[in-house]
C-alpha cells in the first residue's frame, strides 16, 4: 500500500492532474511521487518528482509519456514537468520535500 499525502489547500485542478498522472504511472516501478503545491513551483525546473526503483532511460521516457497522457486526459497541456530519479537520489527528494513544505507554509 502506498501512503498518500495530499495538501487540500492546493488548487483542485492541480490535485486532479497529479492524481491522473499517478494513475498513468501505475505500471512503472515507482517508489514515490512528490508534487509541489503549485504547478508554478519548481525544483530543478520540475514540479513533480518521480522516484523510481531504478532510473533507466526507458523508465524515464515512460514517466514523460505518462505526463503527456495525464494532461490529455485532463484537457491541458504543458503543465506537468516531471523529474524522474532513482531511489538512491536522496538529494532530489530532500529538495522537493523542502520546497513542498515551504509552499504549505505560504498557502
Coordinates of N, CA and C in Angstrom, one line a residue:
X1 N 0.8 -1.2 0.0 CA 0.0 0.0 0.0 C 0.9 1.2 0.0
X2 N 0.6 2.2 -0.8 CA 1.3 3.4 -0.9 C 0.6 4.5 0.0
X3 N 1.4 5.1 0.8 CA 0.8 6.2 1.6 C 0.7 7.4 0.7
X4 N -0.4 8.2 0.9 CA -0.7 9.3 0.1 C -0.9 10.5 1.0
X5 N -0.1 11.6 0.8 CA -0.3 12.8 1.5 C -0.7 13.8 0.4
X6 N -1.8 14.5 0.7 CA -2.3 15.4 -0.3 C -2.7 16.7 0.4
X7 N -2.2 17.8 0.0 CA -2.4 19.1 0.6 C -3.7 19.7 0.0
X8 N -4.8 19.7 0.8 CA -6.1 20.1 0.3 C -6.2 21.6 0.1
X9 N -5.2 22.3 0.5 CA -5.2 23.8 0.3 C -4.7 24.1 -1.1
X10 N -4.2 23.2 -1.9 CA -3.8 23.4 -3.2 C -5.0 23.5 -4.2
X11 N -4.7 24.0 -5.4 CA -5.8 24.1 -6.3 C -6.4 22.7 -6.7
X12 N -7.7 22.6 -6.8 CA -8.3 21.4 -7.1 C -7.9 20.8 -8.4
X13 N -7.7 21.7 -9.4 CA -7.3 21.2 -10.7 C -5.9 20.6 -10.8
X14 N -5.0 21.2 -10.0 CA -3.7 20.7 -9.9 C -3.7 19.3 -9.2
X15 N -4.4 19.2 -8.1 CA -4.5 17.9 -7.5 C -5.1 16.8 -8.4
X16 N -6.1 17.2 -9.2 CA -6.7 16.2 -10.1 C -5.7 15.8 -11.2
X17 N -4.9 16.7 -11.7 CA -3.9 16.4 -12.7 C -2.8 15.5 -12.1
X18 N -2.4 15.8 -10.9 CA -1.4 15.0 -10.2 C -1.9 13.6 -10.0
X19 N -3.2 13.4 -9.6 CA -3.8 12.1 -9.4 C -3.8 11.3 -10.7
X20 N -4.2 12.0 -11.8 CA -4.3 11.4 -13.1 C -2.9 10.9 -13.5
X21 N -1.9 11.7 -13.3 CA -0.5 11.4 -13.6 C -0.1 10.1 -12.8
X22 N -0.4 10.1 -11.5 CA -0.1 8.9 -10.7 C -0.7 7.7 -11.2
X23 N -2.0 7.8 -11.7 CA -2.7 6.6 -12.3 C -1.9 6.1 -13.5
X24 N -1.4 7.1 -14.3 CA -0.7 6.7 -15.5 C 0.6 6.1 -15.2
X25 N 1.2 6.3 -14.0 CA 2.4 5.7 -13.6 C 2.3 4.3 -13.1
X26 N 1.1 3.8 -13.0 CA 0.8 2.6 -12.2 C 1.6 1.3 -12.7
X27 N 2.0 1.3 -14.0 CA 2.7 0.1 -14.5 C 4.2 0.2 -14.3
X28 N 4.7 1.4 -13.8 CA 6.1 1.6 -13.6 C 6.6 1.2 -12.2
X29 N 7.9 1.0 -12.0 CA 8.4 0.7 -10.7 C 8.7 1.9 -9.9
X30 N 7.6 2.6 -9.5 CA 7.6 3.9 -8.8 C 7.6 3.6 -7.3
X31 N 8.5 4.3 -6.6 CA 8.5 4.2 -5.2 C 7.7 5.4 -4.6
X32 N 7.9 6.6 -5.2 CA 7.3 7.8 -4.5 C 7.1 8.8 -5.6
X33 N 6.0 9.6 -5.4 CA 5.7 10.8 -6.2 C 5.6 12.0 -5.3
X34 N 6.3 13.0 -5.5 CA 6.2 14.2 -4.7 C 5.8 15.4 -5.7
X35 N 4.6 15.9 -5.5 CA 4.2 17.0 -6.3 C 4.3 18.3 -5.4
X36 N 4.8 19.3 -6.0 CA 4.9 20.6 -5.3 C 3.5 21.2 -5.2
X37 N 3.3 22.2 -4.3 CA 2.0 22.7 -4.0 C 1.3 23.4 -5.2
X38 N 2.1 23.9 -6.2 CA 1.6 24.6 -7.3 C 2.3 24.1 -8.6
X39 N 1.7 24.1 -9.7 CA 2.5 23.8 -10.9 C 3.5 24.9 -11.2
X40 N 3.4 26.1 -10.6 CA 4.4 27.1 -10.8 C 5.6 27.0 -10.0
X41 N 5.5 26.2 -8.9 CA 6.7 25.9 -8.0 C 7.6 25.0 -8.8
X42 N 8.9 25.2 -8.7 CA 9.8 24.4 -9.4 C 11.1 24.1 -8.5
X43 N 11.6 22.9 -8.7 CA 12.9 22.4 -8.2 C 13.5 21.7 -9.4
X44 N 14.7 22.1 -9.8 CA 15.4 21.6 -11.0 C 14.4 21.8 -12.2
X45 N 13.7 22.9 -12.3 CA 12.8 23.1 -13.4 C 11.7 22.1 -13.5
X46 N 11.3 21.4 -12.4 CA 10.3 20.4 -12.4 C 9.3 20.7 -11.2
X47 N 8.1 20.3 -11.4 CA 7.1 20.5 -10.4 C 6.6 19.2 -9.8
X48 N 7.0 18.0 -10.3 CA 6.7 16.7 -9.8 C 8.0 15.8 -9.8
X49 N 8.3 15.2 -8.7 CA 9.4 14.3 -8.6 C 8.8 12.9 -8.6
X50 N 9.4 12.0 -9.5 CA 9.0 10.6 -9.5 C 10.3 9.8 -9.2
X51 N 10.2 9.1 -8.0 CA 11.3 8.3 -7.6 C 11.1 6.9 -8.0
X52 N 11.9 6.4 -8.9 CA 11.9 5.1 -9.5 C 12.8 4.1 -8.7
X53 N 12.4 2.8 -8.8 CA 13.3 1.8 -8.2 C 14.7 1.9 -8.8
X54 N 14.7 2.0 -10.1 CA 16.0 2.2 -10.8 C 15.7 3.3 -11.9
X55 N 16.6 4.2 -12.1 CA 16.5 5.3 -13.1 C 17.1 4.8 -14.4
X56 N 16.3 4.1 -15.2 CA 16.7 3.7 -16.5 C 16.2 4.7 -17.6
X57 N 16.9 4.8 -18.7 CA 16.4 5.7 -19.7 C 15.0 5.3 -20.2
X58 N 14.7 4.0 -20.2 CA 13.4 3.6 -20.7 C 12.3 4.0 -19.7
X59 N 12.5 3.8 -18.4 CA 11.5 4.2 -17.4 C 11.4 5.7 -17.4
X60 N 12.5 6.5 -17.5 CA 12.4 7.9 -17.6 C 11.5 8.4 -18.7
X61 N 11.7 7.7 -19.9 CA 10.8 8.1 -21.1 C 9.4 7.7 -20.8
X62 N 9.1 6.6 -20.1 CA 7.8 6.3 -19.7 C 7.1 7.3 -18.8
X63 N 7.9 7.8 -17.9 CA 7.4 8.9 -17.0 C 6.9 10.1 -17.8
X64 N 7.7 10.5 -18.8 CA 7.4 11.6 -19.6 C 6.1 11.3 -20.4
X65 N 6.0 10.1 -21.0 CA 4.8 9.7 -21.7 C 3.6 9.7 -20.8
X66 N 3.8 9.3 -19.6 CA 2.7 9.2 -18.6 C 2.2 10.7 -18.3
X67 N 3.1 11.6 -18.2 CA 2.7 13.0 -18.0 C 1.9 13.5 -19.2
X68 N 2.3 13.2 -20.4 CA 1.5 13.6 -21.6 C 0.1 13.0 -21.6
X69 N 0.1 11.7 -21.3 CA -1.3 11.0 -21.3 C -2.2 11.7 -20.2
X70 N -1.6 11.9 -19.0 CA -2.4 12.5 -17.9 C -2.9 13.9 -18.4
X71 N -2.1 14.7 -19.0 CA -2.5 16.0 -19.4 C -3.6 15.9 -20.5
X72 N -3.5 15.0 -21.4 CA -4.5 14.8 -22.4 C -5.8 14.4 -21.8
X73 N -5.8 13.5 -20.8 CA -7.0 13.1 -20.1 C -7.7 14.3 -19.5
X74 N -6.9 15.2 -18.9 CA -7.4 16.3 -18.2 C -7.7 17.5 -19.1
X75 N -7.4 17.4 -20.4 CA -7.6 18.5 -21.3 C -6.7 19.7 -21.1
X76 N -5.5 19.5 -20.7 CA -4.5 20.6 -20.5 C -3.2 20.2 -21.2
X77 N -2.3 21.1 -21.3 CA -1.0 20.8 -22.0 C 0.1 21.7 -21.4
X78 N 1.2 21.0 -21.2 CA 2.4 21.7 -20.8 C 2.4 22.2 -19.3
X79 N 1.7 21.5 -18.4 CA 1.6 21.9 -17.0 C 2.5 21.0 -16.2
X80 N 2.5 19.7 -16.4 CA 3.3 18.8 -15.7 C 4.8 18.8 -16.2
X81 N 5.7 18.9 -15.3 CA 7.1 19.0 -15.6 C 7.8 18.0 -14.7
X82 N 7.7 16.7 -15.0 CA 8.2 15.7 -14.0 C 9.8 15.5 -14.1
X83 N 10.3 15.2 -13.0 CA 11.7 14.8 -12.9 C 11.8 13.4 -12.4
X84 N 12.4 12.5 -13.1 CA 12.5 11.1 -12.7 C 13.9 10.8 -12.2
X85 N 14.0 10.2 -11.0 CA 15.3 9.9 -10.4 C 15.2 8.5 -9.8
X86 N 16.4 8.0 -9.6 CA 16.5 6.7 -9.0 C 16.3 6.8 -7.5
X87 N 16.0 5.7 -6.8 CA 15.8 5.6 -5.4 C 17.0 6.1 -4.6
X88 N 18.1 6.1 -5.2 CA 19.3 6.5 -4.5 C 19.5 8.0 -4.4
X89 N 18.7 8.8 -5.1 CA 18.8 10.2 -5.2 C 18.1 10.9 -4.0
X90 N 18.7 10.8 -2.8 CA 18.1 11.4 -1.7 C 18.1 13.0 -1.7
X91 N 19.1 13.5 -2.4 CA 19.2 15.0 -2.5 C 17.9 15.6 -3.2
X92 N 17.5 15.0 -4.3 CA 16.3 15.4 -5.0 C 15.1 15.3 -4.1
X93 N 15.0 14.2 -3.4 CA 13.8 14.0 -2.5 C 13.8 15.1 -1.4
X94 N 15.0 15.4 -0.8 CA 15.1 16.4 0.2 C 14.7 17.8 -0.3
X95 N 15.2 18.1 -1.5 CA 14.9 19.4 -2.1 C 13.4 19.6 -2.4
X96 N 12.8 18.5 -3.0 CA 11.4 18.6 -3.3 C 10.5 18.7 -2.0
X97 N 10.9 17.9 -1.0 CA 10.2 17.9 0.3 C 10.3 19.3 0.9
X98 N 11.5 19.9 0.9 CA 11.7 21.2 1.5 C 10.9 22.3 0.8
X99 N 10.8 22.2 -0.6 CA 10.0 23.2 -1.4 C 8.6 23.0 -1.1
X100 N 8.1 21.7 -1.0 CA 6.7 21.4 -0.7 C 6.3 21.9 0.6
X101 N 7.2 21.8 1.6 CA 6.9 22.2 3.0 C 6.8 23.8 3.0
X102 N 7.7 24.4 2.3 CA 7.7 25.9 2.2 C 6.5 26.4 1.6
X103 N 6.0 25.7 0.5 CA 4.8 26.1 -0.1 C 3.6 25.9 0.8
X104 N 3.6 24.9 1.6 CA 2.4 24.7 2.6 C 2.4 25.9 3.6
X105 N 3.6 26.4 4.0 CA 3.6 27.5 4.9 C 3.0 28.8 4.4
X106 N 3.1 29.0 3.1 CA 2.6 30.2 2.5 C 1.2 30.1 2.0
X107 N 0.6 28.8 2.0 CA -0.7 28.6 1.5 C -1.8 29.1 2.5

